[in-house]
PDB file of C-alpha atoms and ligand atoms in Angstrom:
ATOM      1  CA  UNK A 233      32.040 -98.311  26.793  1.00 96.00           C
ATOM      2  CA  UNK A 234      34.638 -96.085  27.219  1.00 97.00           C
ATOM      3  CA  UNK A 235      33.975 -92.006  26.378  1.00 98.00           C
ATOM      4  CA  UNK A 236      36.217 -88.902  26.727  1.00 98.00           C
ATOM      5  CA  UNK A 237      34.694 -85.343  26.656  1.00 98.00           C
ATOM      6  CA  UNK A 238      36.541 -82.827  25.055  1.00 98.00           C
ATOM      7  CA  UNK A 239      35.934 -79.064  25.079  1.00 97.00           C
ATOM      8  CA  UNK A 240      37.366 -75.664  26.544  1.00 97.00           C
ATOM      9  CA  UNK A 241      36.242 -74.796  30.123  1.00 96.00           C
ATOM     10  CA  UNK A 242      33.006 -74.123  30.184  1.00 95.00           C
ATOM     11  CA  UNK A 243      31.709 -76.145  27.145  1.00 97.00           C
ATOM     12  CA  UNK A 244      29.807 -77.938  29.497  1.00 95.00           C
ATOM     13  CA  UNK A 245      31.705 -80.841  30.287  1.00 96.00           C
ATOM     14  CA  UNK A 246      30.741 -81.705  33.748  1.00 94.00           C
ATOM     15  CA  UNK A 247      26.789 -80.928  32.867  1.00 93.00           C
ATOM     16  CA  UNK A 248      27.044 -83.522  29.889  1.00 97.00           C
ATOM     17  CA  UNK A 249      28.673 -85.583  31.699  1.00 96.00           C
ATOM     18  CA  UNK A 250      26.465 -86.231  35.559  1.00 94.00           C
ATOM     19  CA  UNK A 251      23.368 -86.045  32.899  1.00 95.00           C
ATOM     20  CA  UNK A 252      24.718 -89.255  30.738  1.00 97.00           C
ATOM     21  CA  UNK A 253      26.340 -91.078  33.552  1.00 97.00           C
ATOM     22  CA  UNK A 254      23.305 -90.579  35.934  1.00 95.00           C
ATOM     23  CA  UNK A 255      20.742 -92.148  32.754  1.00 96.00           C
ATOM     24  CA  UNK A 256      23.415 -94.336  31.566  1.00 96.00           C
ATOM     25  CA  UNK A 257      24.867 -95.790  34.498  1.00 96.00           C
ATOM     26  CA  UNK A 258      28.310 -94.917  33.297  1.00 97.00           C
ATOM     27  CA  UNK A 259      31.196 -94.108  36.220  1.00 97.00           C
ATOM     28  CA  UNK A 260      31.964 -90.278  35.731  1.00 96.00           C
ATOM     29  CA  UNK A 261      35.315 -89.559  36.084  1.00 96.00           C
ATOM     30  CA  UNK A 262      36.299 -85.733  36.378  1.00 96.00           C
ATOM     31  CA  UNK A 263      40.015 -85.111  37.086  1.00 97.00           C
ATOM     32  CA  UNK A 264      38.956 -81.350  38.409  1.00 95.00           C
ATOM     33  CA  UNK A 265      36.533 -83.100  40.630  1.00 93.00           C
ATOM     34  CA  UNK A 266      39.236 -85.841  42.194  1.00 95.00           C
ATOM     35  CA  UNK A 267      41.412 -82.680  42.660  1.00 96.00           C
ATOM     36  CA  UNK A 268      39.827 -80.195  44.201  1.00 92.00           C
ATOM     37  CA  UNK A 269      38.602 -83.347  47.026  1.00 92.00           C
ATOM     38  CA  UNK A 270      42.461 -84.013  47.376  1.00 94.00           C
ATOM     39  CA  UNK A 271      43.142 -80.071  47.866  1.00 94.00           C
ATOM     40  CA  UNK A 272      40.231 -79.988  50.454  1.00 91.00           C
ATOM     41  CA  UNK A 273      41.183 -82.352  52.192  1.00 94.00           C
ATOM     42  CA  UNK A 274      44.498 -81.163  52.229  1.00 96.00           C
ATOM     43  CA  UNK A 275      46.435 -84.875  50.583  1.00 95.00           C
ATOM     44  CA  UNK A 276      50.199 -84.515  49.075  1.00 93.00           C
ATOM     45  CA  UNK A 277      48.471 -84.664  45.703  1.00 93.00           C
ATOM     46  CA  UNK A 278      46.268 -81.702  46.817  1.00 95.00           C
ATOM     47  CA  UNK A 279      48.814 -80.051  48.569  1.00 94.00           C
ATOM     48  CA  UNK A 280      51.001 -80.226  45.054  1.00 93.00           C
ATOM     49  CA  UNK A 281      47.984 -79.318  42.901  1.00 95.00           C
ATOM     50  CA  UNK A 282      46.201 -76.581  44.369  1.00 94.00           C
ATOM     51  CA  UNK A 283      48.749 -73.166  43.140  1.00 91.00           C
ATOM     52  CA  UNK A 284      48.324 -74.981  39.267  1.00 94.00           C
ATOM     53  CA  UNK A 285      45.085 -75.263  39.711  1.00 94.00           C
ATOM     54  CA  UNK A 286      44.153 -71.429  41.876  1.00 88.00           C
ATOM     55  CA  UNK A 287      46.225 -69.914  38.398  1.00 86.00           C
ATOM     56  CA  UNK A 288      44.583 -71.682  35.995  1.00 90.00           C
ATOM     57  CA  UNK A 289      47.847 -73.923  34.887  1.00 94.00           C
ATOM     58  CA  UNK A 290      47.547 -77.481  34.153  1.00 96.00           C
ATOM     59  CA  UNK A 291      48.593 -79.927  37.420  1.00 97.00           C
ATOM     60  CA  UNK A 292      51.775 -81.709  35.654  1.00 97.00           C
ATOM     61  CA  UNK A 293      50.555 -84.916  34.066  1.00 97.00           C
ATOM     62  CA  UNK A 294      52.375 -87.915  36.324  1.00 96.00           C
ATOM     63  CA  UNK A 295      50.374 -86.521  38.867  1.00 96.00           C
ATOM     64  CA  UNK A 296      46.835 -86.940  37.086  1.00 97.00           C
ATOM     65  CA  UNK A 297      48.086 -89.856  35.639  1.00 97.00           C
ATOM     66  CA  UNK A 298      48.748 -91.636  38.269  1.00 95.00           C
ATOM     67  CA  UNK A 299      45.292 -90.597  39.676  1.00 95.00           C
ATOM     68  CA  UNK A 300      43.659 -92.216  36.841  1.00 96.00           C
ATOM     69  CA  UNK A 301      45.156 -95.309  36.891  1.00 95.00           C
ATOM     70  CA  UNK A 302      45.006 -95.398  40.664  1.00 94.00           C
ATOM     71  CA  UNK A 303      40.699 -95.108  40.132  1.00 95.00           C
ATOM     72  CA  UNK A 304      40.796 -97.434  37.237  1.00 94.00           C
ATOM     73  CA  UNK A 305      42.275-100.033  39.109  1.00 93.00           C
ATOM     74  CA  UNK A 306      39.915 -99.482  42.189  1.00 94.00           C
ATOM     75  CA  UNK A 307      37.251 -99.363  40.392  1.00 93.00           C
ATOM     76  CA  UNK A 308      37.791-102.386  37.759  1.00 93.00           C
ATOM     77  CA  UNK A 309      38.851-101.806  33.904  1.00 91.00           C
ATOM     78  CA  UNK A 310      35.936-103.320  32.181  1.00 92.00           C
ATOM     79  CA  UNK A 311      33.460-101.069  33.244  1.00 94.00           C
ATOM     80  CA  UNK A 312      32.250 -98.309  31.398  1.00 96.00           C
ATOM     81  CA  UNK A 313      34.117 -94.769  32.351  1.00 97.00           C
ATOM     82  CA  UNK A 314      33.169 -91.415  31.107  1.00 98.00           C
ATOM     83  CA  UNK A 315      36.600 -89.215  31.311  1.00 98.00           C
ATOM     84  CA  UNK A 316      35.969 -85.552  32.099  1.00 97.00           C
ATOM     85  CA  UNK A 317      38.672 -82.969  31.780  1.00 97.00           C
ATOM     86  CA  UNK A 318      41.021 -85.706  30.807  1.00 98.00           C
ATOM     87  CA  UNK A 319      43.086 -86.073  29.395  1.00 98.00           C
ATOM     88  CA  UNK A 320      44.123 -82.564  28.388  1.00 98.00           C
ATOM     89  CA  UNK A 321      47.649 -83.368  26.866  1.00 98.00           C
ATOM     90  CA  UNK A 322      49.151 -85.485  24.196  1.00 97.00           C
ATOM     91  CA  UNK A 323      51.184 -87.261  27.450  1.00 98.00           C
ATOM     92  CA  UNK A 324      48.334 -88.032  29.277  1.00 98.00           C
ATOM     93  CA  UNK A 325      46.152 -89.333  25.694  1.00 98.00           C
ATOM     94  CA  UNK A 326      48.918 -91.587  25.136  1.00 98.00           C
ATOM     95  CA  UNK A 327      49.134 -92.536  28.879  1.00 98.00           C
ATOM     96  CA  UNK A 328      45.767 -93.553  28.934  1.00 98.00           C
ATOM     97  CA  UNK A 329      45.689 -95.318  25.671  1.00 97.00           C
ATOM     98  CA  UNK A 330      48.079 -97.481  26.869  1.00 97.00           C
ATOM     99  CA  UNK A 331      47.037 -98.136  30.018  1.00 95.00           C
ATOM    100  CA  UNK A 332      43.925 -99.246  28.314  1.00 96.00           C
ATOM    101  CA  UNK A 333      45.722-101.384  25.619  1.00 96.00           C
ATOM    102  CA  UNK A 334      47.944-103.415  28.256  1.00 95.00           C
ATOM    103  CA  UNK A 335      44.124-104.220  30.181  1.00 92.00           C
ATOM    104  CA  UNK A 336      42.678-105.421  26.582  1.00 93.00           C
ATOM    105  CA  UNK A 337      40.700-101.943  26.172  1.00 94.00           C
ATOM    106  CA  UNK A 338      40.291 -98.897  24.272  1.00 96.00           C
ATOM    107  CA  UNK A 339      38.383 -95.983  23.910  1.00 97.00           C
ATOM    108  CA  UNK A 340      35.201 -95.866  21.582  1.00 97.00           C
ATOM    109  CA  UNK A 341      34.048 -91.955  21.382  1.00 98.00           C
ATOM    110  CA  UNK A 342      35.654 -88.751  21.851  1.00 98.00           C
ATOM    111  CA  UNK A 343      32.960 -86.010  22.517  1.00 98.00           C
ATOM    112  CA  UNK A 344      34.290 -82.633  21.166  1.00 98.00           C
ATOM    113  CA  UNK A 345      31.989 -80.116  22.106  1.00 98.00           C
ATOM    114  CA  UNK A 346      32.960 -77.051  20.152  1.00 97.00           C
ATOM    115  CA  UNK A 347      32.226 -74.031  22.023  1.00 97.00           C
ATOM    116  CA  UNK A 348      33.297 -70.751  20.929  1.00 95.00           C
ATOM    117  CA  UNK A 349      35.224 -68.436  24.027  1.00 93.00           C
ATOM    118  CA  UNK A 350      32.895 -65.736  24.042  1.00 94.00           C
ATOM    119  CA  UNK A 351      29.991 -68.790  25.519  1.00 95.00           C
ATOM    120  CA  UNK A 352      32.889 -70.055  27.450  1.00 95.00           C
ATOM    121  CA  UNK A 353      33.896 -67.205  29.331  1.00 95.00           C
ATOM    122  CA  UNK A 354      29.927 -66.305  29.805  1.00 95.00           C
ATOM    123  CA  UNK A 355      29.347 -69.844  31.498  1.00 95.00           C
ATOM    124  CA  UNK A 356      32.159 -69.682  33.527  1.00 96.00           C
ATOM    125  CA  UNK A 357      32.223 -66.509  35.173  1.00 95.00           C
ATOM    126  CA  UNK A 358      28.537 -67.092  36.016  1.00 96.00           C
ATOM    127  CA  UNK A 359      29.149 -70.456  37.600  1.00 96.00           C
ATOM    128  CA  UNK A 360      27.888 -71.496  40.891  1.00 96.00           C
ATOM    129  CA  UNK A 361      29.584 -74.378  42.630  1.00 95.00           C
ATOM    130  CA  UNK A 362      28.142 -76.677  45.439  1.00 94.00           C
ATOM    131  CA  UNK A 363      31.025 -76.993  48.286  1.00 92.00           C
ATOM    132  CA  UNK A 364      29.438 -79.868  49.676  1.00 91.00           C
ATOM    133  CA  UNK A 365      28.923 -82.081  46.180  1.00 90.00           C
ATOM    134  CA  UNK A 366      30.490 -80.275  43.454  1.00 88.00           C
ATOM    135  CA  UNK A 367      27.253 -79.857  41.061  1.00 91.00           C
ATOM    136  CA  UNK A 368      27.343 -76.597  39.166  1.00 93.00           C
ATOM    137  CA  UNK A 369      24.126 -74.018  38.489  1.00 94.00           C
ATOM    138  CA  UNK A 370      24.958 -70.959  36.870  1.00 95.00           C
ATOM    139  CA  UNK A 371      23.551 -67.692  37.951  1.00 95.00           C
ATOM    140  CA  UNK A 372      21.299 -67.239  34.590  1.00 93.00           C
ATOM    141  CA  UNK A 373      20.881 -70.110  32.552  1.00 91.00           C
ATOM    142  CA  UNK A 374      20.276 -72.722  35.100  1.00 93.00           C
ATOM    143  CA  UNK A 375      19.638 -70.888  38.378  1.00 96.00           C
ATOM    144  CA  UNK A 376      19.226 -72.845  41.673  1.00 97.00           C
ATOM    145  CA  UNK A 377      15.796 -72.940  42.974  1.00 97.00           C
ATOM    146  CA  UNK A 378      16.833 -71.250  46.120  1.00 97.00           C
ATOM    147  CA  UNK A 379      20.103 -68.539  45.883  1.00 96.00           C
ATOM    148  CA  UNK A 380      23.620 -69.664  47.183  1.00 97.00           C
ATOM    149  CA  UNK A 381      21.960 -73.207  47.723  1.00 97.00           C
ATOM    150  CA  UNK A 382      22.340 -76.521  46.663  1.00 97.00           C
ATOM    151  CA  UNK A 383      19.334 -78.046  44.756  1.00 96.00           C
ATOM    152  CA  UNK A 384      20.835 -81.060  45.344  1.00 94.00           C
ATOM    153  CA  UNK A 385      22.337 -81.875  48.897  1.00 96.00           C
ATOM    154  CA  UNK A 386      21.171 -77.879  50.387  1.00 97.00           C
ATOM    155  CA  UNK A 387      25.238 -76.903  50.219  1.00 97.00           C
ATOM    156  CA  UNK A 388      26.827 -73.505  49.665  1.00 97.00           C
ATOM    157  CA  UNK A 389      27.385 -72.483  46.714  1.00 97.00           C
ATOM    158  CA  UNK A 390      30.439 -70.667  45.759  1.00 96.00           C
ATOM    159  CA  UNK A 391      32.423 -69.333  42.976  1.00 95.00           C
ATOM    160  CA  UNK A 392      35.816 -71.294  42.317  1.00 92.00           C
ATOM    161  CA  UNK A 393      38.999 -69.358  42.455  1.00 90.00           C
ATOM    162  CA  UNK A 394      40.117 -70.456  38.817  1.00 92.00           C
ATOM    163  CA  UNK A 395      36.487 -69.246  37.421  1.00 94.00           C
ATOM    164  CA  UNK A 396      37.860 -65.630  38.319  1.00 92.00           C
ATOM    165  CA  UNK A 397      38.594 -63.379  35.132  1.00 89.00           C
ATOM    166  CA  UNK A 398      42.423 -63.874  35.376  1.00 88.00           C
ATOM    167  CA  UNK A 399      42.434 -67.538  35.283  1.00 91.00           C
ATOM    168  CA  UNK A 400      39.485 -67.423  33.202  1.00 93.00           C
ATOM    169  CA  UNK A 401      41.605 -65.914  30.673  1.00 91.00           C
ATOM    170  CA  UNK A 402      44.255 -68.381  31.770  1.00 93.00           C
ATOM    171  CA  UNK A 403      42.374 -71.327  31.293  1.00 95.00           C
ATOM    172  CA  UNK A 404      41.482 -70.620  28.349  1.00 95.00           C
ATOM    173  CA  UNK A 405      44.936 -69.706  26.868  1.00 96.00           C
ATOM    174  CA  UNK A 406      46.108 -73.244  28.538  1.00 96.00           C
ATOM    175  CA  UNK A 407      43.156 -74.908  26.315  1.00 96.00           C
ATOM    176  CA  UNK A 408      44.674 -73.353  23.241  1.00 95.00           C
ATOM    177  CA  UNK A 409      47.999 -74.161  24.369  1.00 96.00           C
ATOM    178  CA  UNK A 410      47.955 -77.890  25.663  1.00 95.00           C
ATOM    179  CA  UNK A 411      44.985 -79.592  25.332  1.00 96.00           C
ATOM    180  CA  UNK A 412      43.477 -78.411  21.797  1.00 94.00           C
ATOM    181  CA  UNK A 413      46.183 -80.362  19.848  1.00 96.00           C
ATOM    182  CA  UNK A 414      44.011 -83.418  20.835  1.00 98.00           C
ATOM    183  CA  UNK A 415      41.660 -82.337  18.434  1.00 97.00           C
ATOM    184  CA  UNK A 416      44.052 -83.501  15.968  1.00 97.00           C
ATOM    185  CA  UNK A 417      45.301 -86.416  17.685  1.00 98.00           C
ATOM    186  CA  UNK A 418      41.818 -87.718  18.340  1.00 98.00           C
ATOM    187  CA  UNK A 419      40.363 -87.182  14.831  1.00 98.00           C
ATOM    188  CA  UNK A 420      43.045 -89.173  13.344  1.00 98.00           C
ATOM    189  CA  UNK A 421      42.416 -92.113  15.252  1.00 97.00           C
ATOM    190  CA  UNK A 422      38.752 -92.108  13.996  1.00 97.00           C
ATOM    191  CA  UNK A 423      37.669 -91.470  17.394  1.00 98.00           C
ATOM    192  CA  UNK A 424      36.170 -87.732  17.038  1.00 98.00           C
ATOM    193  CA  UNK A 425      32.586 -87.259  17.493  1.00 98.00           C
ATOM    194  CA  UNK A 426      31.397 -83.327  17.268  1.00 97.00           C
ATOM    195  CA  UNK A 427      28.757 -81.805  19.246  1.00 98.00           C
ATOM    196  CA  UNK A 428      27.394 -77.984  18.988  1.00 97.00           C
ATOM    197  CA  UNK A 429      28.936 -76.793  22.681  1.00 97.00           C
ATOM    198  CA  UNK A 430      27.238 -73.507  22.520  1.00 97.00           C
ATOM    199  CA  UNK A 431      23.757 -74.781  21.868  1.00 96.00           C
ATOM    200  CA  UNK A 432      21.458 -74.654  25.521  1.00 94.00           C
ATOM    201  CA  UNK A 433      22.369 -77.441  27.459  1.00 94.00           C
ATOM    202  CA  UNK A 434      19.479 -79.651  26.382  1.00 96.00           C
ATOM    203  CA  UNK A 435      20.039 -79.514  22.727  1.00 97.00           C
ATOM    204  CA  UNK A 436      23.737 -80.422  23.292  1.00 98.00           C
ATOM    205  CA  UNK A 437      22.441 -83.292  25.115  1.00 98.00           C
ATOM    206  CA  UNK A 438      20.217 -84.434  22.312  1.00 98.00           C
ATOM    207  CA  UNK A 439      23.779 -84.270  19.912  1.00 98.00           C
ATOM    208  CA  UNK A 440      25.429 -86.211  22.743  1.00 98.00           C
ATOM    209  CA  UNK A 441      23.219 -89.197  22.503  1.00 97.00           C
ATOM    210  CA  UNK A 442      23.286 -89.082  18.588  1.00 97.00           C
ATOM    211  CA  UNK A 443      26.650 -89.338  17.826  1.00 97.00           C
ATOM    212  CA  UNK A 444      27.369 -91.799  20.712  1.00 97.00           C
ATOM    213  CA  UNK A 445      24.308 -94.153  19.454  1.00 94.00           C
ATOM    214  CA  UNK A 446      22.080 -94.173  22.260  1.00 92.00           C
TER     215      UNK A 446
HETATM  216  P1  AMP B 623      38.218 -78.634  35.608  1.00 70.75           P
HETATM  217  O1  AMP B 623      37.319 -78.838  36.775  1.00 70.75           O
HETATM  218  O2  AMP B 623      38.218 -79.786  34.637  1.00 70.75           O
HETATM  219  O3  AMP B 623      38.017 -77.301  34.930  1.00 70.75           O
HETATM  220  O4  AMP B 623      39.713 -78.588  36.200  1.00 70.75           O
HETATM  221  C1  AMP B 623      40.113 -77.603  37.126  1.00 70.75           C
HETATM  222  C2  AMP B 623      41.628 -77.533  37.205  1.00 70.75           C
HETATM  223  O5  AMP B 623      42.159 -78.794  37.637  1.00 70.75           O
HETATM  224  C3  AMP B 623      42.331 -77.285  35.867  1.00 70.75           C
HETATM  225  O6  AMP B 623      42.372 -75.906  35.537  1.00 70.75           O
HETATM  226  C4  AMP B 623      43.715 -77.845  36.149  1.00 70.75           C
HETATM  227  O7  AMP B 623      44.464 -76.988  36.990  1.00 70.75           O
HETATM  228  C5  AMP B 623      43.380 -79.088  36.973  1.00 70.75           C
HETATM  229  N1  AMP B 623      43.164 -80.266  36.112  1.00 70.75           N
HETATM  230  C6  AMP B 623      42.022 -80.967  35.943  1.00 70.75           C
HETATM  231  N2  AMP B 623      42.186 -81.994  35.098  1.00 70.75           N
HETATM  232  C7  AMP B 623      43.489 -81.934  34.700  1.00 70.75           C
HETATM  233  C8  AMP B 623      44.280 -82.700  33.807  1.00 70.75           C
HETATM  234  N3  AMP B 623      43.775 -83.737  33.134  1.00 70.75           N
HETATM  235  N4  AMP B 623      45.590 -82.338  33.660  1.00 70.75           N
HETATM  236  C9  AMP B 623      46.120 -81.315  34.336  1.00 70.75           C
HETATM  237  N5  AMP B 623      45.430 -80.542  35.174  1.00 70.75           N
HETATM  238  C10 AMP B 623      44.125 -80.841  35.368  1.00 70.75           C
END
């Protein structure tokens, strides 16, 4: 099964997404994530990527292109992939629909979760990031047991540069911008599946499993 999640920042992508993978045993595949390892460990890609990504503009798309098919290939195009922040322009939709087609594939559901900015913004500037494995807590709704730790692996936890208010604001402008004519582009390929974003993270997961029949 292949899935793409849809959504502003801070709809709650990433949470959806390690939850289903982790039950499901689907491969999660989070552009943001494969980024911000390339920028730490200082690759070209990273090295190219990380003033887009400190601003909140999008990295330009034969860059995350090519990372997708790179991880495809690696990791073997009949397994089942959860896509995470991507794609997040026409370009890269068609890109990876054809990349799929010449492999004998396709997608099955797009996940919109339709979250309105005022919940976005809220989730984002709250957000707590793990430097060592990239989970996310956020300072209210899903505090970590112990403060600036890592319920998971014990690492710091920091606030990302691009969940800042400028490139908050950014972001979210971007969304708007580039990424929300998939919407559109989804929906008429029968593909759209719509979740409430700015229900507690639970209850979206509950819609999540509906509409994708599990
Ligand atoms: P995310 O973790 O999904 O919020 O992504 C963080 C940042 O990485 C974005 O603001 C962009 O700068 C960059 N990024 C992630 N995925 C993409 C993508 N599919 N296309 C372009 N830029 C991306």
């Amino acid at each position: 099964m292949k899935i793409v999640f849809l959504g502003p920042p801070g709809a709650g992508k990433g949470t959806q997404a390690v939850r289903l993978c982790g039950e499901k045993g689907i491969a999660h595949l989070s552009t943001g994530d494969m980024l911000r390892e390339a920028v730490r460990v200082g690759t070209e890609v990273g090295l190219k990527a990380k003033s887009y990504m400190d601003s909140g503009a999008l990295v330009p798309d034969d860059v995350v292109i090519r990372i997708i098919e790179e991880t495809l290939s690696r990791l073997g195009w009949e397994k089942s992939f959860l896509f995470d922040g991507f794609p997040r322009t026409v370009a890269q939709a068609e890109a990876l629909g054809e990349m799929l087609k010449t492999r004998g594939a396709g997608l099955d559901h797009v996940v919109y979760l339709e979250t309105s900015a005022g919940v976005a913004v809220e989730r984002l500037s709250g957000r707590q990031t793990c430097r060592k494995c990239g989970a996310n807590f956020h300072e209210k709704n899903m505090p970590p047991k112990r403060a600036g730790a890592c319920d998971h692996c014990g690492g710091e936890l920091y606030q990302r540069d691009d969940d800042r208010p400028e490139s908050i604001r950014n972001r979210l402008q971007v969304y708007e911008a580039q990424t929300a004519d998939l919407i559109r582009y989804y929906a008429d390929k029968g593909l759209l599946r719509r979740v409430s974003g700015d229900l507690p993270a639970g209850d979206v997961y509950a819609e999540v499993q509906q509409v994708l029949g599990f």
